[in-house]
CSV table of C-alpha atoms in Angstrom, one decimal:
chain,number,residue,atom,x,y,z
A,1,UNK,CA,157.6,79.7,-90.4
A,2,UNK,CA,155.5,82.7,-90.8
A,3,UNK,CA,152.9,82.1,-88.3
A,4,UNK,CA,150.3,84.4,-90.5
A,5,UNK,CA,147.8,81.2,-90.1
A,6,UNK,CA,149.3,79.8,-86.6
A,7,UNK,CA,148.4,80.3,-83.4
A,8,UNK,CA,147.0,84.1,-83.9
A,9,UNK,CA,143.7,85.6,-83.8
A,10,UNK,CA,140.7,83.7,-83.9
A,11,UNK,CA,140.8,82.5,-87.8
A,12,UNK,CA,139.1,84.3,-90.4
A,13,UNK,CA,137.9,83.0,-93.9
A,14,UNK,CA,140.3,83.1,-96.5
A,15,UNK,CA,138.7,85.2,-100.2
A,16,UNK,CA,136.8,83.1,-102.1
A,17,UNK,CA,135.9,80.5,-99.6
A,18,UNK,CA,132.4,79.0,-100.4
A,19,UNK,CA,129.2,79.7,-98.5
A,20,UNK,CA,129.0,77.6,-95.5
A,21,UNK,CA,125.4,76.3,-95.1
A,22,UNK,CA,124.6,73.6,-92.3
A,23,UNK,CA,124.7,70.3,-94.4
A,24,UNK,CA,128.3,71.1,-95.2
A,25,UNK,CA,129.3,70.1,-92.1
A,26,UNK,CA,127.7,66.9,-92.1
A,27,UNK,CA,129.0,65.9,-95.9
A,28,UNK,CA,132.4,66.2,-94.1
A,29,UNK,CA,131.5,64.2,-92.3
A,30,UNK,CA,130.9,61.7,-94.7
A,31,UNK,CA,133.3,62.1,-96.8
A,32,UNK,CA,135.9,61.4,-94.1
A,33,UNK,CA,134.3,58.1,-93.5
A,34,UNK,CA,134.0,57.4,-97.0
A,35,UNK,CA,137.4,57.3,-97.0
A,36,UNK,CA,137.9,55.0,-94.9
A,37,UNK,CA,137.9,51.9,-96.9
A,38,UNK,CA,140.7,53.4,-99.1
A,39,UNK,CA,142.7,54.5,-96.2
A,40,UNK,CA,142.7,50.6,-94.9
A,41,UNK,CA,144.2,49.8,-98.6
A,42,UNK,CA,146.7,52.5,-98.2
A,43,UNK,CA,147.9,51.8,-94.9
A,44,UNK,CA,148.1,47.8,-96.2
A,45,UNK,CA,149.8,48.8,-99.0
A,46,UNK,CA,152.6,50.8,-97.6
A,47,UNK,CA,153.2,47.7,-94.8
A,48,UNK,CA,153.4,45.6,-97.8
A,49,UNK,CA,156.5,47.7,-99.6
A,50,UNK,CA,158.2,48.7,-96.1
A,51,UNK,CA,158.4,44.8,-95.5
A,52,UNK,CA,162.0,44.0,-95.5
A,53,UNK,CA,160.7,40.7,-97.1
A,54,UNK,CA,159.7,42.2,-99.8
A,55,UNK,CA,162.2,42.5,-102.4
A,56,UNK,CA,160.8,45.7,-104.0
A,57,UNK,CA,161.1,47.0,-100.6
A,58,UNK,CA,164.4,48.1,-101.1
A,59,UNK,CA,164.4,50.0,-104.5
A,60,UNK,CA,163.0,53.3,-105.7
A,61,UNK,CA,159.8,52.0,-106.7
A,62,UNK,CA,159.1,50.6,-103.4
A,63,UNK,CA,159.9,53.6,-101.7
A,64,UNK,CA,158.1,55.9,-103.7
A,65,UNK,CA,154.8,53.6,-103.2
A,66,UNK,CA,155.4,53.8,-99.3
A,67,UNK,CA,156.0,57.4,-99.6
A,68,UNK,CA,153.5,57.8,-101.7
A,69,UNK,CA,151.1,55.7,-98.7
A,70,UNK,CA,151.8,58.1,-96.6
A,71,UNK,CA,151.4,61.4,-98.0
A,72,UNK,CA,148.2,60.0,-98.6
A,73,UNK,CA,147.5,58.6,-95.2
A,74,UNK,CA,148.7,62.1,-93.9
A,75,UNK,CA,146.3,64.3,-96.0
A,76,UNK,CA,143.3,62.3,-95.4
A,77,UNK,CA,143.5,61.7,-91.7
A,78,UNK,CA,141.8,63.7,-89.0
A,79,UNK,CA,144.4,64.8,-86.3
A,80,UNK,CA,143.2,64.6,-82.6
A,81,UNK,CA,144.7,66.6,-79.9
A,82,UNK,CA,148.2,66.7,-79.9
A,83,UNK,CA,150.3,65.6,-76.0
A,84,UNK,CA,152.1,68.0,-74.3
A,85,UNK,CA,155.3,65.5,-74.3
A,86,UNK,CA,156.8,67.6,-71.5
A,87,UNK,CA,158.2,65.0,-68.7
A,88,UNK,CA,161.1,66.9,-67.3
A,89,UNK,CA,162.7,70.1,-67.1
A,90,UNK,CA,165.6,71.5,-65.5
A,91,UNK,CA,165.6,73.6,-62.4
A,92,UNK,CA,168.7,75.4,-60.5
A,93,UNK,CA,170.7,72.6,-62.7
A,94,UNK,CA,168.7,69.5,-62.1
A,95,UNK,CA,166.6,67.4,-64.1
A,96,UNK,CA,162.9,67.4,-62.5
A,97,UNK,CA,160.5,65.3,-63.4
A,98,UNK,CA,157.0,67.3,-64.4
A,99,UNK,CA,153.5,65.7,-64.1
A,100,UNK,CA,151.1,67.9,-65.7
A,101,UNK,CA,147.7,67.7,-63.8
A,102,UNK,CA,144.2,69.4,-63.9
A,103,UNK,CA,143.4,71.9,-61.3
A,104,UNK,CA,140.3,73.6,-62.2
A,105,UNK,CA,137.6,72.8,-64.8
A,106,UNK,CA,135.1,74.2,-66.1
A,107,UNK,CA,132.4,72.5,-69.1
A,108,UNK,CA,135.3,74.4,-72.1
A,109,UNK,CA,138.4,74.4,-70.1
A,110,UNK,CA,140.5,73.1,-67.8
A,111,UNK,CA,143.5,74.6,-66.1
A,112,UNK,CA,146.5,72.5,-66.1
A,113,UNK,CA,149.4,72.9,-63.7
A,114,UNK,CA,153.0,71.5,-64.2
A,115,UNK,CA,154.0,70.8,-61.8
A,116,UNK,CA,158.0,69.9,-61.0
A,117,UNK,CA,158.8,67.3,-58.8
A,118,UNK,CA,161.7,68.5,-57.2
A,119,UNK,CA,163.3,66.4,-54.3
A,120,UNK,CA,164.4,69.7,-52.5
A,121,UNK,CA,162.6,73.4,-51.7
A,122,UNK,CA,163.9,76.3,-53.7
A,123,UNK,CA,166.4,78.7,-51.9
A,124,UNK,CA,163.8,81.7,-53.3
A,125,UNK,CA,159.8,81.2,-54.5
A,126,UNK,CA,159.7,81.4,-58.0
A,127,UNK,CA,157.3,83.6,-60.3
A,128,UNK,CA,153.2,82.2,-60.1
A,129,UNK,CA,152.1,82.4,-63.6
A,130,UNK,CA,149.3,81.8,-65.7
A,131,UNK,CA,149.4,81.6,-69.5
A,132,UNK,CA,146.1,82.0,-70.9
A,133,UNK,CA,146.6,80.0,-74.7
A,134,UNK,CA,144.6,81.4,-77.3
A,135,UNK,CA,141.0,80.2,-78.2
A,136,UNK,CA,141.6,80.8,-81.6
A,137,UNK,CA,141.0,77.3,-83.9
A,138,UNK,CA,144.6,75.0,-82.4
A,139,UNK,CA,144.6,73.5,-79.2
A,140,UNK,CA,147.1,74.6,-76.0
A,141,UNK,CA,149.5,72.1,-76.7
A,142,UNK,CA,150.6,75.1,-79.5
A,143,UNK,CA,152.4,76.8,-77.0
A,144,UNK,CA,154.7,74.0,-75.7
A,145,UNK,CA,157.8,75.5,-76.5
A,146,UNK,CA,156.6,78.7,-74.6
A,147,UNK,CA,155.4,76.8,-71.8
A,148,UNK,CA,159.4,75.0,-71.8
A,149,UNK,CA,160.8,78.2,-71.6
A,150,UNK,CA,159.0,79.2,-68.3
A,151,UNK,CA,158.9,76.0,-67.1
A,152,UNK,CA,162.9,75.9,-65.6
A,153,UNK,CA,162.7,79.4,-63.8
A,154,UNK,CA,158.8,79.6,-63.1
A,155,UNK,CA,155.8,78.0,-61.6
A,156,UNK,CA,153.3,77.0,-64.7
A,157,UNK,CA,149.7,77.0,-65.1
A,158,UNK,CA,147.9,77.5,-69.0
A,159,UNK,CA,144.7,77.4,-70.0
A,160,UNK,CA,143.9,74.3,-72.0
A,161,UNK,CA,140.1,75.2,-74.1
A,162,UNK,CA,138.1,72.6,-75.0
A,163,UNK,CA,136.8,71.6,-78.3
A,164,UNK,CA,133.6,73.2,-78.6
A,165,UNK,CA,132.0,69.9,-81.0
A,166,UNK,CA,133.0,67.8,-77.6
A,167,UNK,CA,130.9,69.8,-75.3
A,168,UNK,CA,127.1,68.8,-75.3
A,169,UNK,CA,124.5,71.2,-76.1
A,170,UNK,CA,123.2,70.7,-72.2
A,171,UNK,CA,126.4,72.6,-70.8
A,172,UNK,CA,125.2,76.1,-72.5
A,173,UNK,CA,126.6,78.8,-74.6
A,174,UNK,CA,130.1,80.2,-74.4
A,175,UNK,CA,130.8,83.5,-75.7
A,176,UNK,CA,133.4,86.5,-74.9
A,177,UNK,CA,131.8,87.2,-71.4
A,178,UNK,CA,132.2,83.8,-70.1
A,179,UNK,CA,135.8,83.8,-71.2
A,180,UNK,CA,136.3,86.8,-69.3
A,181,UNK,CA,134.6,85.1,-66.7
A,182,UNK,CA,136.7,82.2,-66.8
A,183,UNK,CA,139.6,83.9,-66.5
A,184,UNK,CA,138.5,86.1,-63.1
A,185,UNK,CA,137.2,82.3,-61.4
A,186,UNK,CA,141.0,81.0,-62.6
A,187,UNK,CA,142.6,83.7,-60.3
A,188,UNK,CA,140.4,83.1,-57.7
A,189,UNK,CA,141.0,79.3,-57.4
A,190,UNK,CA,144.9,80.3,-57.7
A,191,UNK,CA,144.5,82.5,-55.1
A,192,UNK,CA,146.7,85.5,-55.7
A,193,UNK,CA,150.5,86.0,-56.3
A,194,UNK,CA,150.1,85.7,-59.8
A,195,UNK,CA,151.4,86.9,-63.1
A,196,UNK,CA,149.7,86.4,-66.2
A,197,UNK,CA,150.8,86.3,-69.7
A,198,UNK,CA,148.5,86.2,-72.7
A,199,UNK,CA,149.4,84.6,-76.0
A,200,UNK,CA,148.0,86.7,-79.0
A,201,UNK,CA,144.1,86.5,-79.1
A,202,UNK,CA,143.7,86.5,-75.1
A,203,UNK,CA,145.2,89.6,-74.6
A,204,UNK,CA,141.8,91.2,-74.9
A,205,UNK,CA,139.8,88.7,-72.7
A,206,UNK,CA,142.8,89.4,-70.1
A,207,UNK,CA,143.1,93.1,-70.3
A,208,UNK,CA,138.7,93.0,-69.6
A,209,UNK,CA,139.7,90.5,-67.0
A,210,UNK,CA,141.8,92.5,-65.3
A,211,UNK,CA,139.9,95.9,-65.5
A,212,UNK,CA,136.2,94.4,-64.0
A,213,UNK,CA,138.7,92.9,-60.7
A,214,UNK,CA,140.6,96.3,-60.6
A,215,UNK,CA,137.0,97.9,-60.6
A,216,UNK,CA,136.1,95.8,-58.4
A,217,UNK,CA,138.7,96.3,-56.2
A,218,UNK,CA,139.5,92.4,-56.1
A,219,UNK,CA,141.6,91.2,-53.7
A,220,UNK,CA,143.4,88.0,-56.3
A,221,UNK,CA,144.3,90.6,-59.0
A,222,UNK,CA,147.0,89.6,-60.3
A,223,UNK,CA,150.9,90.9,-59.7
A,224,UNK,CA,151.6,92.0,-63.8
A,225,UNK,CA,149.8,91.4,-66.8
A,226,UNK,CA,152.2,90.3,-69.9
A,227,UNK,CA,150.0,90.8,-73.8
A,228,UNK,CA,152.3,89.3,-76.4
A,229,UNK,CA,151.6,90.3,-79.5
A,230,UNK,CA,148.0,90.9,-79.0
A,231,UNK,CA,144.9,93.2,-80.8
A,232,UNK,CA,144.0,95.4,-78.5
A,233,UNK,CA,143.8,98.2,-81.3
A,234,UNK,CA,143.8,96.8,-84.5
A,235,UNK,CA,143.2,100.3,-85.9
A,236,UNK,CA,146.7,101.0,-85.4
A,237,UNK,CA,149.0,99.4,-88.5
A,238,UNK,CA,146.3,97.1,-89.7
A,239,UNK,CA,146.8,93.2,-91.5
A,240,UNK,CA,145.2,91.4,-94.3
A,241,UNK,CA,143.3,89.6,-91.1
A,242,UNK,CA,142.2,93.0,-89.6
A,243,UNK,CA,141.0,94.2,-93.0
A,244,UNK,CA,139.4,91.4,-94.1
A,245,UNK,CA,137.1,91.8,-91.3
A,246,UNK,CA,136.5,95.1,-91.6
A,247,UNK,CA,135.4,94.3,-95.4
A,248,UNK,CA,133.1,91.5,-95.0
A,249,UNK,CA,131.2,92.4,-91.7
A,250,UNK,CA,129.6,90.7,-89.0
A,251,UNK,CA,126.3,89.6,-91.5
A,252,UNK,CA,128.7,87.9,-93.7
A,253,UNK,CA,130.2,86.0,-90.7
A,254,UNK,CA,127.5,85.1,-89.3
A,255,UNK,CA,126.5,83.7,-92.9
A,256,UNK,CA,129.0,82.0,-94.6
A,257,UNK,CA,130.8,80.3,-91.1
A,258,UNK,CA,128.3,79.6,-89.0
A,259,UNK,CA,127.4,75.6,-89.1
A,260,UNK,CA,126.0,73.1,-86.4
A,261,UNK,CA,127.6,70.2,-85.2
A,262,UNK,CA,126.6,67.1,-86.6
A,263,UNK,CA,126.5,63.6,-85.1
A,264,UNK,CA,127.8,61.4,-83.6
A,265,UNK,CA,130.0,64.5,-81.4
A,266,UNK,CA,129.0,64.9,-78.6
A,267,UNK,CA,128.0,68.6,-79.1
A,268,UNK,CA,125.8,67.6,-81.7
A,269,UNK,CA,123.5,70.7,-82.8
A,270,UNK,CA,125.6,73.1,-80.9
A,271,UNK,CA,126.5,76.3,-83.3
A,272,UNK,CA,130.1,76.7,-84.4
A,273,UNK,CA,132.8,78.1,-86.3
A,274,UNK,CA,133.8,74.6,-87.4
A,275,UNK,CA,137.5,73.3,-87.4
A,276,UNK,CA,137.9,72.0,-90.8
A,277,UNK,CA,137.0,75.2,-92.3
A,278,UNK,CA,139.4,77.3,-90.1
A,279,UNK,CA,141.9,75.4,-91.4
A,280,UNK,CA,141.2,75.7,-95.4
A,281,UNK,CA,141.5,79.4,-94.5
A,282,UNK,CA,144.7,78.6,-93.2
A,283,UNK,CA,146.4,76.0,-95.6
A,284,UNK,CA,144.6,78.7,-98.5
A,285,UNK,CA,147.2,81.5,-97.5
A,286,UNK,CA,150.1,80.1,-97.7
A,287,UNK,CA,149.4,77.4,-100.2
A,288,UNK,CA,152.3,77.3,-102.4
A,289,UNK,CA,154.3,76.3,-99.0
A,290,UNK,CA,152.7,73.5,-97.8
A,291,UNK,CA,152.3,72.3,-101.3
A,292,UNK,CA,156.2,72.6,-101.6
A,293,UNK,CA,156.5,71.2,-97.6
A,294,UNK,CA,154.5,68.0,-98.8
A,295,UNK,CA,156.9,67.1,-101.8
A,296,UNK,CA,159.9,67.9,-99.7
A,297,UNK,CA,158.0,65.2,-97.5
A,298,UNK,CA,157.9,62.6,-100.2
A,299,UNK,CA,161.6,63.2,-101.6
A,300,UNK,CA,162.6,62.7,-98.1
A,301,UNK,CA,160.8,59.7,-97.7
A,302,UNK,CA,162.3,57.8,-100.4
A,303,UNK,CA,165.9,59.0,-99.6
A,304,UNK,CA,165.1,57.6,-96.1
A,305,UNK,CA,166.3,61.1,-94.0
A,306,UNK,CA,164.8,60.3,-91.0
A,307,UNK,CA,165.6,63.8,-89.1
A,308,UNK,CA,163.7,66.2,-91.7
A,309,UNK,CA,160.3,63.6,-92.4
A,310,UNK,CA,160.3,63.5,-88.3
A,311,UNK,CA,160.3,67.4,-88.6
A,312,UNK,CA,157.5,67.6,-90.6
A,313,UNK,CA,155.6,65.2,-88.8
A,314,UNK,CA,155.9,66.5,-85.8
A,315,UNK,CA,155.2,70.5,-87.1
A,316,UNK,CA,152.0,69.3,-89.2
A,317,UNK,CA,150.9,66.6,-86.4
A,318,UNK,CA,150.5,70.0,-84.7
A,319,UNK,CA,149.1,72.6,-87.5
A,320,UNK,CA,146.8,70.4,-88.6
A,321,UNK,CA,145.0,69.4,-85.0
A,322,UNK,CA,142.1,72.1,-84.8
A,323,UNK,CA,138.8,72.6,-82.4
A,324,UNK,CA,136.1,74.1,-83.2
A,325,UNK,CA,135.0,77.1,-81.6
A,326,UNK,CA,131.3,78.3,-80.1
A,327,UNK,CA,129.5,80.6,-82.6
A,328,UNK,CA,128.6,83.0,-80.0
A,329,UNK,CA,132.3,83.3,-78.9
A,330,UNK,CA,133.6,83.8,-82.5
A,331,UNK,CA,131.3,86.1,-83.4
A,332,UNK,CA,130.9,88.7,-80.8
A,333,UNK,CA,135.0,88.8,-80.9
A,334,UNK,CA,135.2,89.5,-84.7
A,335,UNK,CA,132.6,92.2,-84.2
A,336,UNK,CA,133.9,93.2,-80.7
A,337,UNK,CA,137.9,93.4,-81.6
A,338,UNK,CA,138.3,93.7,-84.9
A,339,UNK,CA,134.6,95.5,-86.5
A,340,UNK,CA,133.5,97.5,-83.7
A,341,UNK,CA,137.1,98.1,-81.6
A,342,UNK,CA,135.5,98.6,-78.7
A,343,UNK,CA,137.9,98.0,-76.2
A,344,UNK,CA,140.3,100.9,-77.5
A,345,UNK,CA,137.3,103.1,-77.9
A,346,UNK,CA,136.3,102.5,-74.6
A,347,UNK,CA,132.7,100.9,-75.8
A,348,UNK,CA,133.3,97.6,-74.8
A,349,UNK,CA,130.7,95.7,-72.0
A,350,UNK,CA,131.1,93.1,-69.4
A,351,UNK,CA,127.8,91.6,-68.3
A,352,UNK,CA,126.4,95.0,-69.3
A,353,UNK,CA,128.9,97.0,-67.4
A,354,UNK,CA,132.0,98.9,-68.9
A,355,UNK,CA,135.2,97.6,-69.2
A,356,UNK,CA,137.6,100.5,-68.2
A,357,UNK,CA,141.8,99.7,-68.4
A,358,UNK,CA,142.3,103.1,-66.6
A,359,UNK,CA,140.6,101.5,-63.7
A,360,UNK,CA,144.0,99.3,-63.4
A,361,UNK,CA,146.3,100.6,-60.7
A,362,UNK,CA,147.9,98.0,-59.0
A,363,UNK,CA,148.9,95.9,-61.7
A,364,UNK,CA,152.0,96.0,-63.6
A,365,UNK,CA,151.8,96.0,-67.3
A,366,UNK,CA,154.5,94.6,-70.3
A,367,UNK,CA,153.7,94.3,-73.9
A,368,UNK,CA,155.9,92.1,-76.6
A,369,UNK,CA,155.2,92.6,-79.8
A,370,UNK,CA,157.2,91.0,-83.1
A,371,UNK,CA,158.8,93.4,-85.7
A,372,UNK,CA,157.7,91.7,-88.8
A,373,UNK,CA,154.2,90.3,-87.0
A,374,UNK,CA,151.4,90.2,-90.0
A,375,UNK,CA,148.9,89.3,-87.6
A,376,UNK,CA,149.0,91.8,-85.2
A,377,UNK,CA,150.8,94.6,-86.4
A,378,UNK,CA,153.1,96.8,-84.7
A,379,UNK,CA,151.5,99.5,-82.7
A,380,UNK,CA,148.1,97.0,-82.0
A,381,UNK,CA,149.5,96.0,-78.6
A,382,UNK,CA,151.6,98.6,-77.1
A,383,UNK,CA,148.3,100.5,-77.6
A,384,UNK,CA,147.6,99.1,-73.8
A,385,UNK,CA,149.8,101.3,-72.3
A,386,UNK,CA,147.8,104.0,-73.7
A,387,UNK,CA,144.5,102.4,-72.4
A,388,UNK,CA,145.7,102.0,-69.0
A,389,UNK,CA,146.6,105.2,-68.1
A,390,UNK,CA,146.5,104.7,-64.7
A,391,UNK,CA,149.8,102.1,-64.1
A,392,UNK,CA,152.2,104.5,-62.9
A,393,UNK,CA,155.1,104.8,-65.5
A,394,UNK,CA,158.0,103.1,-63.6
A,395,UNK,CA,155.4,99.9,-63.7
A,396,UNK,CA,154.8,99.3,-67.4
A,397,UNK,CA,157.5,98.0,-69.9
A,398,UNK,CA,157.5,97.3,-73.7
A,399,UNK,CA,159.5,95.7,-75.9
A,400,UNK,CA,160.1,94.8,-79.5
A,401,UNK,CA,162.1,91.9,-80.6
A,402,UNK,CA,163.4,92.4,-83.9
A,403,UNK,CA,163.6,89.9,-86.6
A,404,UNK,CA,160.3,88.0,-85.9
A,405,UNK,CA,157.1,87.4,-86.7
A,406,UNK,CA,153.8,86.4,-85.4
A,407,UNK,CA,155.0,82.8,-83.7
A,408,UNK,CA,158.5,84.0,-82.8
A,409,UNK,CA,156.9,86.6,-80.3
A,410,UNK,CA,155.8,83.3,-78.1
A,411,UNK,CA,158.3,80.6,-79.7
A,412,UNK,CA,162.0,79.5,-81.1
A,413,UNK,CA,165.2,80.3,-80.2
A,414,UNK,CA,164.9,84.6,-79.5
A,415,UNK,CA,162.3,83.9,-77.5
A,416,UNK,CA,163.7,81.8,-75.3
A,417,UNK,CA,166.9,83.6,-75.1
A,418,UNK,CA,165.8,87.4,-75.7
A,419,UNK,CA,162.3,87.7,-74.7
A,420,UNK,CA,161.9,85.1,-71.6
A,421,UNK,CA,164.7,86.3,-69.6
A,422,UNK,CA,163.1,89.9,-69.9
A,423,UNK,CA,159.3,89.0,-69.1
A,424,UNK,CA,160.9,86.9,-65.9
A,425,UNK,CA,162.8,90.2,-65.0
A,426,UNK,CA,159.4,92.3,-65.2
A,427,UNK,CA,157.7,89.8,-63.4
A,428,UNK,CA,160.6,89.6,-59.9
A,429,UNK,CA,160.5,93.5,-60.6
A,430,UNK,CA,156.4,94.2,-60.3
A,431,UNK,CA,156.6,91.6,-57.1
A,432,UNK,CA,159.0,94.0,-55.4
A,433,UNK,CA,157.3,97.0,-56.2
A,434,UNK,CA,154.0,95.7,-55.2
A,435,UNK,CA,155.3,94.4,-52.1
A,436,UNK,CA,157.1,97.9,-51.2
A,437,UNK,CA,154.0,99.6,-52.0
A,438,UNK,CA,152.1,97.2,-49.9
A,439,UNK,CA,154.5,98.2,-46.9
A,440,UNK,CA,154.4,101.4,-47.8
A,441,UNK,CA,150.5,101.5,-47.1
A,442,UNK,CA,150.8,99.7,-44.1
């Protein structure tokens, strides 16, 4: 689908969204639970006409009640967070079990590991690498099907952010400098001989990442940096989502978005960009399509095709699971990436101090971007190689896979069979250079 409202920068208000004052929150909150009674009905009523007992089971009106059930169970219910589902993979030909464990935690995130079972050693080490998921309104699980298509030729870490309504108030703010600072403790505890790849949003928080350790000369930089289809200069061939920033402003924002979290979460009173309004902005711009998605759901409910209503579940079991996110975070990256651009105009801060890309020399660089992306638009990543002047030429690499958007720069079938293989390529190829340049200094 086109991913204009999945999985790309941190979600803005679509026009004409009401004014979001703190007891809004709180009314949705109960008027979930005031639902509650008439799911219970629903959910009884739909057992009742998919009882094979039940002679009206088995005709159209049956069916359409039970469809009917559903669609209504569907729309009403609040999705949790969505399983990984990933139990095995192949590797040089085998099947390998994977058990997916926590390695590294912090109070809003956790860095998971998959990690393969395999009953004998690889012939050759395989690429480190860490994919750092977007913070940006859906949970990690979003990039399963990229984290597959590394999974059979590379070792696997992702970040997986925490709910921000889940986090008590006692654990502190998060905002754009303790994401950067995440991601600099995450190498450290990996301890070097690592790639990285950021989906989308992160490619800003990476790139930062990257420059403070390069300025700092740390030792556990990593080997190559991969920013798929990321704003690093959303000057350059601008969206609806860049301009719509631009338009309102960081006032407006801070205004209209900005609610607290109301009990009984656990990060009760903690500020937030709340996940039920992220995700009116993004049913309201493509609404036509998931209008027309939801009626193909009931046809196909009463004609009993199994294949396409498991489709749907299993795409909307995914698009409609959101998080909130920290006000301070949300806000300071609107304003930082897409008001201010401060990275590209080299006025963006770290703990006070600049962040400079042309401070990055030993890191290898390669940027994906999507020919028909609408969410970052051609030009907004490759911008990076302009930024980081400093990576000699033979150690930076862009591409642009043609025919996709937004989610087909990190998912589906070309990126698996067009982009992977590449970004696997880069990755064996900045290992070999950095280890020749290593020797070379010796």
């Amino acid at each position: 689908m086109p991913i204009g409202e999945f999985g790309g920068a941190p979600p803005l208000v679509a026009e004409g969204s009401p004014a979001l004052t703190t007891p809004m929150y709180w009314m949705y909150e109960m008027a979930h639970a005031s639902l509650n009674p008439a799911r219970a009905i629903t959910d009884a009523t739909k057992i009742l006409f998919q009882n094979p007992l039940n002679p009206l089971t088995h005709t159209e009106l049956g069916k359409s009640v039970a469809a009917a059930c559903e669609l209504f169970e569907r729309t009403t219910r609040r999705y949790g967070k969505p399983e990984w589902g990933i139990v095995d993979t192949e590797v040089s030909g085998i099947r390998t079990p994977v058990e997916i464990r926590s390695v590294w935690e912090k109070p809003f995130c956790r860095l998971l590991y998959f990690d393969r079972r395999m009953t004998r050693p690889l012939r050759n080490p395989q690429p480190r690498i860490l994919i750092v998921a977007p913070m940006s309104g859906h949970y990690a699980t979003l990039l399963r099907g990229t984290v597959e298509a590394f999974l059979p030729t590379h070792e696997v870490y992702i970040t997986d952010w925490a709910d921000a309504r889940m986090v008590p108030l006692a654990e502190g703010r998060f905002d754009l400098d303790d994401y950067i600072d995440y991601l600099i403790e995450m190498l450290h505890a990996l301890g070097g001989n690592m790639h990285v790849v950021a989906v989308c949003q992160p490619s800003v928080p990476v790139l930062a990442a990257v420059s403070v350790m390069e300025a700092n000369r740390d030792p556990f930089v990593p080997l190559s940096m991969t920013l798929m289809g990321g704003p690093i200069d959303t000057r350059c061939n601008p969206t609806a989502v860049n301009k719509l920033a631009e338009q309102r402003g960081i006032d407006w924002f801070r205004s209209h978005v900005i609610t607290k979290v109301p009990f009984p979460h656990p990060g009760m009173m903690r500020d937030v960009y709340p996940g039920f309004l992220q995700l009116n902005g993004f049913i309201s711009m493509n609404l036509d399509r998931h209008m027309d998605a939801h009626k193909a759901l009931f046809r196909n409910l009463v004609k009993g095709d199994g294949d396409l209503v498991d489709k749907h579940r299993d795409f909307y079991d995914e698009y409609l699971a959101v998080m909130d996110l920290t006000a301070e975070y949300y806000l300071q990256t609107v304003e930082t990436v897409f008001i201010r651009h401060a990275l590209p105009k080299g006025e963006m801060t770290h703990r006070g101090r600049p962040v400079d890309p042309s401070k990055v020399t030993r890191v290898a660089l390669m940027t994906v971007e999507g020919e028909n992306d609408d969410i970052s638009g051609l030009g907004q990543t490759e911008a990076t190689h302009r930024l980081c002047s400093s990576i000699p030429a033979h150690r930076r690499v862009h591409y642009m896979q043609p025919g996709v958007g937004h989610y087909g720069v990190f998912n589906g079938s070309r990126f698996r069979s067009e982009i992977v293989p590449r970004i696997s390529d880069f990755m064996i190829s900045a290992a070999s250079s950095k280890s020749l340049l290593a020797a070379a200094a010796e």
